[in-house]
PDB file of C-alpha atoms in Angstrom:
ATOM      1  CA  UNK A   1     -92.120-207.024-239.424  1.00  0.00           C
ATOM      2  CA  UNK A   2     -95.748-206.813-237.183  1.00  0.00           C
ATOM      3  CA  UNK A   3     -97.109-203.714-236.716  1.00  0.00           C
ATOM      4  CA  UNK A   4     -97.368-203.270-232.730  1.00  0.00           C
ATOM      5  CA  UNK A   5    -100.954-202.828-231.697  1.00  0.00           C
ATOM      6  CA  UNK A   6    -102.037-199.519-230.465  1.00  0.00           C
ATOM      7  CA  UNK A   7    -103.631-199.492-227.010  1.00  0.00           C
ATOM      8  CA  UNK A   8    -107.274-198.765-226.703  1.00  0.00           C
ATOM      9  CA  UNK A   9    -108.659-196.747-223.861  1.00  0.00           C
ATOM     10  CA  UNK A  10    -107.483-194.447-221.357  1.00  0.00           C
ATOM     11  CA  UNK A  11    -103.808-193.743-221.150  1.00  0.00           C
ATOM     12  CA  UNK A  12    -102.618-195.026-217.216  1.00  0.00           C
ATOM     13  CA  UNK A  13    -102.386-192.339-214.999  1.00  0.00           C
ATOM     14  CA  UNK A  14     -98.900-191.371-213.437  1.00  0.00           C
ATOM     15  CA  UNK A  15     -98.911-192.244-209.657  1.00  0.00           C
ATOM     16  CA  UNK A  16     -99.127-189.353-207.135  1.00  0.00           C
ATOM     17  CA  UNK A  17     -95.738-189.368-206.205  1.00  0.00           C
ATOM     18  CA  UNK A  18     -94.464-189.625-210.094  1.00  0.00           C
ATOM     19  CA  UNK A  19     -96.044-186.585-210.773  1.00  0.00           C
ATOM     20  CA  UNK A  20     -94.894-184.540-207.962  1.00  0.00           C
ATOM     21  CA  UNK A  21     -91.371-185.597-208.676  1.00  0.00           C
ATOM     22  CA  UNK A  22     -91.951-184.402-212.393  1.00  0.00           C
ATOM     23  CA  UNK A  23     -92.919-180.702-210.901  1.00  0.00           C
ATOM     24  CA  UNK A  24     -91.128-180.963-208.285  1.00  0.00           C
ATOM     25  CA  UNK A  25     -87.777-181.314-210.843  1.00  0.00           C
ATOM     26  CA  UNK A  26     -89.369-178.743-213.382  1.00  0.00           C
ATOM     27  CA  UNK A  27     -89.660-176.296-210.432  1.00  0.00           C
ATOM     28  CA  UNK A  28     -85.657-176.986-209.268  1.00  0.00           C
ATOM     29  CA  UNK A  29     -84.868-176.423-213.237  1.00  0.00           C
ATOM     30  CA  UNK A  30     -86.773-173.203-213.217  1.00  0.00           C
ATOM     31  CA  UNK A  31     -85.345-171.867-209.692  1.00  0.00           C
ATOM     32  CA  UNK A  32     -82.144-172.802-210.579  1.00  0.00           C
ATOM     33  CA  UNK A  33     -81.211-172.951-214.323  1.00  0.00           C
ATOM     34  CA  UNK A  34     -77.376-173.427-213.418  1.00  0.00           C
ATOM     35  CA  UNK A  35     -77.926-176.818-212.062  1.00  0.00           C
ATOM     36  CA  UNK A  36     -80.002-179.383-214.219  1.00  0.00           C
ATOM     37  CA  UNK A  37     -80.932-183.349-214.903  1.00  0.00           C
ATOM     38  CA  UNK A  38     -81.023-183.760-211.272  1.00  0.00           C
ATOM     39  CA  UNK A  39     -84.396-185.547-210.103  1.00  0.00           C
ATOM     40  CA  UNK A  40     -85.993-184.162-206.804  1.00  0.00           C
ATOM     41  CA  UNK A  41     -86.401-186.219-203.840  1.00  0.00           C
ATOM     42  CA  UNK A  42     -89.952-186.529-203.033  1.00  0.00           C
ATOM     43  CA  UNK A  43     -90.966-189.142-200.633  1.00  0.00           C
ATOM     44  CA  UNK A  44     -94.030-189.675-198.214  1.00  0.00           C
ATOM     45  CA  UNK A  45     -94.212-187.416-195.527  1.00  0.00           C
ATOM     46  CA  UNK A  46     -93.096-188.731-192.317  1.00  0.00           C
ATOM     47  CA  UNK A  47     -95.914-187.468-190.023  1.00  0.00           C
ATOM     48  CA  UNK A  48     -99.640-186.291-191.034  1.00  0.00           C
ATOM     49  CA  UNK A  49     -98.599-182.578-189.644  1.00  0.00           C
ATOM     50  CA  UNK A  50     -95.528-182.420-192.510  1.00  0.00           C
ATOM     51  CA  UNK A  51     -98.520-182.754-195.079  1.00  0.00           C
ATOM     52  CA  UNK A  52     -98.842-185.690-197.610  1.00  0.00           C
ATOM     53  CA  UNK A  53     -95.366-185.719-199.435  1.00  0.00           C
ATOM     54  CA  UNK A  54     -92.147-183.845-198.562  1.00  0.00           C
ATOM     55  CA  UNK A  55     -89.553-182.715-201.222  1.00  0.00           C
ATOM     56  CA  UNK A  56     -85.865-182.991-199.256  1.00  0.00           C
ATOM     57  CA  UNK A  57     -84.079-182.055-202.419  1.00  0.00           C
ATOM     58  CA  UNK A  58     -82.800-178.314-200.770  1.00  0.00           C
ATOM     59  CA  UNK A  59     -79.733-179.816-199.181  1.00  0.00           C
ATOM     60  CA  UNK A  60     -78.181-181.255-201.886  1.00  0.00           C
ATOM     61  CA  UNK A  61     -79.097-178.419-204.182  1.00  0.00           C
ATOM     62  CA  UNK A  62     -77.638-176.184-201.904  1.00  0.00           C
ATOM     63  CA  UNK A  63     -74.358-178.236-202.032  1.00  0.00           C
ATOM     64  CA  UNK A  64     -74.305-177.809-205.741  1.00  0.00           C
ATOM     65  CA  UNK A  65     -74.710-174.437-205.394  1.00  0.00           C
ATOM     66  CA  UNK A  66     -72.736-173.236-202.954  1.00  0.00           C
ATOM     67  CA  UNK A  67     -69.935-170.748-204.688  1.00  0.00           C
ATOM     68  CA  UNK A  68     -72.047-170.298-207.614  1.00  0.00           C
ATOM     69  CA  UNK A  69     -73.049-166.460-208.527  1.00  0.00           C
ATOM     70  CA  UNK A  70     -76.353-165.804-206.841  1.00  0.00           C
ATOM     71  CA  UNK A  71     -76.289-169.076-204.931  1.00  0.00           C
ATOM     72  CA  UNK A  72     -79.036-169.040-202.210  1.00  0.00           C
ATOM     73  CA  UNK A  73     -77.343-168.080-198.402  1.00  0.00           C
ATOM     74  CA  UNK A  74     -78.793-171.820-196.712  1.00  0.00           C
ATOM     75  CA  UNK A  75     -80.603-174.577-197.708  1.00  0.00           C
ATOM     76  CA  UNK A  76     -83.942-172.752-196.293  1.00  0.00           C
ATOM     77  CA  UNK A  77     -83.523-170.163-199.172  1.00  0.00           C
ATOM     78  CA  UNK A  78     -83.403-172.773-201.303  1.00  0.00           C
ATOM     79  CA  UNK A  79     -86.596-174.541-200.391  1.00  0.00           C
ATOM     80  CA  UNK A  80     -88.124-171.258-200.221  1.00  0.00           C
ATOM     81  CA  UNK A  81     -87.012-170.417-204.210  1.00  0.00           C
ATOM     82  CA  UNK A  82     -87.863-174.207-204.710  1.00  0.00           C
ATOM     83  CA  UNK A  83     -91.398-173.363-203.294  1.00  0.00           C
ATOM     84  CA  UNK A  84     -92.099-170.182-205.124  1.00  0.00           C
ATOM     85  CA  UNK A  85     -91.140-172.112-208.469  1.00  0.00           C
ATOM     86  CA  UNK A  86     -93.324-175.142-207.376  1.00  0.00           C
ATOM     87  CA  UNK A  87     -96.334-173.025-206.696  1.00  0.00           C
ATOM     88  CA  UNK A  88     -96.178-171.247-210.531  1.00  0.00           C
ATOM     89  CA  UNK A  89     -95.666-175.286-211.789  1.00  0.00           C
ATOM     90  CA  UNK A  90     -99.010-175.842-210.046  1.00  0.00           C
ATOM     91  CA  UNK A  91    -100.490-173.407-211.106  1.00  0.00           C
ATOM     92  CA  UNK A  92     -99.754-173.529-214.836  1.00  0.00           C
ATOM     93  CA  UNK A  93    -100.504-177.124-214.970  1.00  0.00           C
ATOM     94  CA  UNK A  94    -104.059-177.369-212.837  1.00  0.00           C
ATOM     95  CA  UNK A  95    -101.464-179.739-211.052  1.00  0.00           C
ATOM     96  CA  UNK A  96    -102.793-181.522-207.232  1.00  0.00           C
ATOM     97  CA  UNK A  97    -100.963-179.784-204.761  1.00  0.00           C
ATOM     98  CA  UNK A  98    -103.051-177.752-202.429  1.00  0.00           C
ATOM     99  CA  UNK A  99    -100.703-176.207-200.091  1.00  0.00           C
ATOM    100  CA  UNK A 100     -96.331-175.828-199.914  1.00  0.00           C
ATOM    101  CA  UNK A 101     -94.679-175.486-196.473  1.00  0.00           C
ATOM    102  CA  UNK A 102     -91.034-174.780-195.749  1.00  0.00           C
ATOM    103  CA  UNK A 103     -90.330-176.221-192.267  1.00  0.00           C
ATOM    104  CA  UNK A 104     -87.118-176.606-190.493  1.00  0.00           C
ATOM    105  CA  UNK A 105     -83.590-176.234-192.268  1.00  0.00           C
ATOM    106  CA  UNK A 106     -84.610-176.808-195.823  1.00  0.00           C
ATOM    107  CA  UNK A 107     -87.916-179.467-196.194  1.00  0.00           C
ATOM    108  CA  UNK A 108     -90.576-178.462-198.063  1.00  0.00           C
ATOM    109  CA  UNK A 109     -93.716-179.953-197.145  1.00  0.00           C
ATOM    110  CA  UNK A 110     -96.735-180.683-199.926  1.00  0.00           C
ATOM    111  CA  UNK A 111    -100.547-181.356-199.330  1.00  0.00           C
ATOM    112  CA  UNK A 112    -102.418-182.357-202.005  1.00  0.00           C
ATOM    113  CA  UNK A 113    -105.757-180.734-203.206  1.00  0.00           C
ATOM    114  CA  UNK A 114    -108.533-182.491-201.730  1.00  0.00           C
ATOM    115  CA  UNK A 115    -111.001-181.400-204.758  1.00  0.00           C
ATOM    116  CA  UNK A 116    -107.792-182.763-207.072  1.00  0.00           C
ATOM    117  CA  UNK A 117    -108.222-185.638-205.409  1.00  0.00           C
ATOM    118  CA  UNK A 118    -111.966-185.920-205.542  1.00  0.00           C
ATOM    119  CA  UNK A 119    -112.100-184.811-209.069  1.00  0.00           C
ATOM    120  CA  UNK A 120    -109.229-187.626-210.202  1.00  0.00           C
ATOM    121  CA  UNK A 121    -111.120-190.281-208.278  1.00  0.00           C
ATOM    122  CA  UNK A 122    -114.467-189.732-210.034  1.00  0.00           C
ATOM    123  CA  UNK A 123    -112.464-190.421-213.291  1.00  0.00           C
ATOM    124  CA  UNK A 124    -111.498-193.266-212.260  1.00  0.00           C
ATOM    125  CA  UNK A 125    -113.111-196.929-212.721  1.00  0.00           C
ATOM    126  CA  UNK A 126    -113.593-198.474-209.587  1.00  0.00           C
TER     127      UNK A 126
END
């Protein structure tokens, strides 16, 4: 049996959105520990003035919680506990989002960092 080679160099970088779906499913885990293994929903934002990615996961979490103890009153309570565990992932990884919005019923927009963005460019080979 061949030994498989080890790659040289940089490891690839996650995309954008692959990250944010990674936090944005650790933060869900940490909000609510009673519901896990379920991936967030994080897609482009629609329009420039919902920032640059939206997480629509607080309806269906909200489903899944309904009639659980301590289950959040609407899917807006949810996207607020969603943002408030979102903003400590951030934090405690150095991670790109800048700013967290919760607009409407339940979305919670994202911008990302424009200095994250700036710093992981200049890392990058062009």
């Amino acid at each position: 049996a061949g030994a498989v080679p080890v790659r040289s160099g940089p490891k690839p970088q996650k995309s954008l959105e692959a990250t944010l779906v990674d936090m944005c499913t650790r933060a869900q885990e940490k909000a609510f520990p009673a519901i896990s293994g379920i991936k967030a929903m994080v897609t482009e934002a629609t329009k420039p003035e919902f920032g640059d990615y939206q997480n629509n996961s607080a309806m269906g979490l909200f489903g899944r919680l309904k009639g659980k103890p301590e289950a959040p009153a609407s899917p807006r309570a949810v996207a607020e506990a969603l943002k408030a565990a979102l903003e400590e992932v951030n934090k405690s990884e150095k991670g790109p989002i800048g700013k967290l919005e919760v607009a409407g019923a339940g979305f919670l927009n994202i911008w990302i960092a424009k200095a994250w963005l700036e710093a992981r460019a200049g890392g990058t080979a062009v």
